[in-house]
Amino acid sequence: MAKNSKDRAQKPKAAATAPAAASSETDEEVPVTEPLLVSVVGGTTDALAAVEESKSEEVRKTMEELAKVNKVTGSARAASMTWDESRRRYG
């Protein structure tokens, strides 16, 4: 019995030290770098802006594809419903 109580007493101590170790990792300073400048005709632009532009274009295309799929799926679902099911769902 005494052996178990010693084990229980030690567990909270180990748990108390774990968060301290984890928090010390997040306290490190990380150097901040400026975004690269890319020369273009008529001036310069941030490389980060170009990356964001390509990402937004990619997101737009993905959203268009999803809209097409949803339209097809919705049409197929509506076609498979009976008149009664449609009235219950859409009023």
Coordinates of C-alpha atoms in Angstrom, one line a residue:
M1 CA 0.0 0.0 0.0
A2 CA 2.8 2.4 0.9
K3 CA 4.5 1.8 -2.4
N4 CA 1.4 2.8 -4.4
S5 CA 1.1 6.1 -2.4
K6 CA 4.7 7.0 -3.3
D7 CA 4.0 6.4 -7.0
R8 CA 0.9 8.6 -6.8
A9 CA 2.9 11.3 -5.1
Q10 CA 5.5 11.3 -7.8
K11 CA 3.1 11.4 -10.8
P12 CA 2.0 15.0 -10.2
K13 CA 5.6 16.2 -10.0
A14 CA 6.4 14.6 -13.3
A15 CA 3.3 16.2 -14.9
A16 CA 4.2 19.6 -13.4
T17 CA 7.6 19.6 -15.0
A18 CA 6.3 18.6 -18.5
P19 CA 4.5 21.9 -19.2
A20 CA 7.5 23.9 -18.1
A21 CA 9.7 22.0 -20.6
A22 CA 7.1 22.6 -23.4
S23 CA 6.8 26.3 -22.7
S24 CA 10.5 26.9 -22.8
E25 CA 10.5 25.7 -26.5
T26 CA 7.9 28.3 -27.5
D27 CA 9.8 31.2 -25.8
E28 CA 12.7 31.0 -28.3
E29 CA 13.2 34.1 -30.4
V30 CA 12.7 33.6 -34.2
P31 CA 14.5 36.0 -36.5
V32 CA 12.1 37.9 -38.8
T33 CA 13.2 38.2 -42.5
E34 CA 11.8 40.7 -45.0
P35 CA 10.0 39.3 -48.0
L36 CA 12.1 39.1 -51.2
L37 CA 11.7 41.8 -53.8
V38 CA 11.3 40.7 -57.4
S39 CA 12.0 43.1 -60.2
V40 CA 9.4 43.4 -62.9
V41 CA 8.8 45.8 -65.8
G42 CA 7.9 49.2 -64.3
G43 CA 9.1 48.5 -60.7
T44 CA 9.3 45.9 -58.0
T45 CA 6.7 43.8 -56.2
D46 CA 6.8 41.5 -53.2
A47 CA 7.3 37.8 -53.9
L48 CA 4.8 37.2 -51.1
A49 CA 2.1 39.1 -53.0
A50 CA 2.8 37.0 -56.1
V51 CA 2.4 33.8 -54.0
E52 CA -0.8 35.1 -52.5
E53 CA -2.1 35.9 -55.9
S54 CA -1.4 32.4 -57.2
K55 CA -3.0 30.9 -54.1
S56 CA -6.2 33.0 -54.5
E57 CA -6.4 32.0 -58.2
E58 CA -6.0 28.3 -57.1
V59 CA -8.7 28.8 -54.5
R60 CA -11.0 30.5 -57.0
K61 CA -10.6 27.5 -59.4
T62 CA -11.3 25.0 -56.7
M63 CA -14.4 26.9 -55.6
E64 CA -15.7 26.9 -59.2
E65 CA -15.1 23.2 -59.5
L66 CA -17.0 22.5 -56.2
A67 CA -19.8 24.7 -57.4
K68 CA -20.1 22.7 -60.6
V69 CA -20.1 19.4 -58.6
N70 CA -22.7 20.7 -56.2
K71 CA -24.9 21.9 -59.1
V72 CA -24.8 18.5 -60.7
T73 CA -25.3 16.6 -57.4
G74 CA -28.2 18.9 -56.5
S75 CA -29.9 18.4 -59.9
A76 CA -29.5 14.6 -59.6
R77 CA -30.9 14.7 -56.1
A78 CA -33.8 16.8 -57.1
A79 CA -34.6 14.6 -60.1
S80 CA -34.6 11.5 -57.9
M81 CA -37.2 13.0 -55.5
T82 CA -40.9 12.4 -55.9
W83 CA -43.2 15.3 -56.0
D84 CA -44.2 14.7 -52.3
E85 CA -40.6 14.6 -51.2
S86 CA -39.9 17.8 -53.0
R87 CA -42.9 19.5 -51.4
R88 CA -41.8 18.4 -47.9
R89 CA -38.3 19.5 -48.4
Y90 CA -38.7 22.8 -50.2
G91 CA -42.3 23.8 -49.2

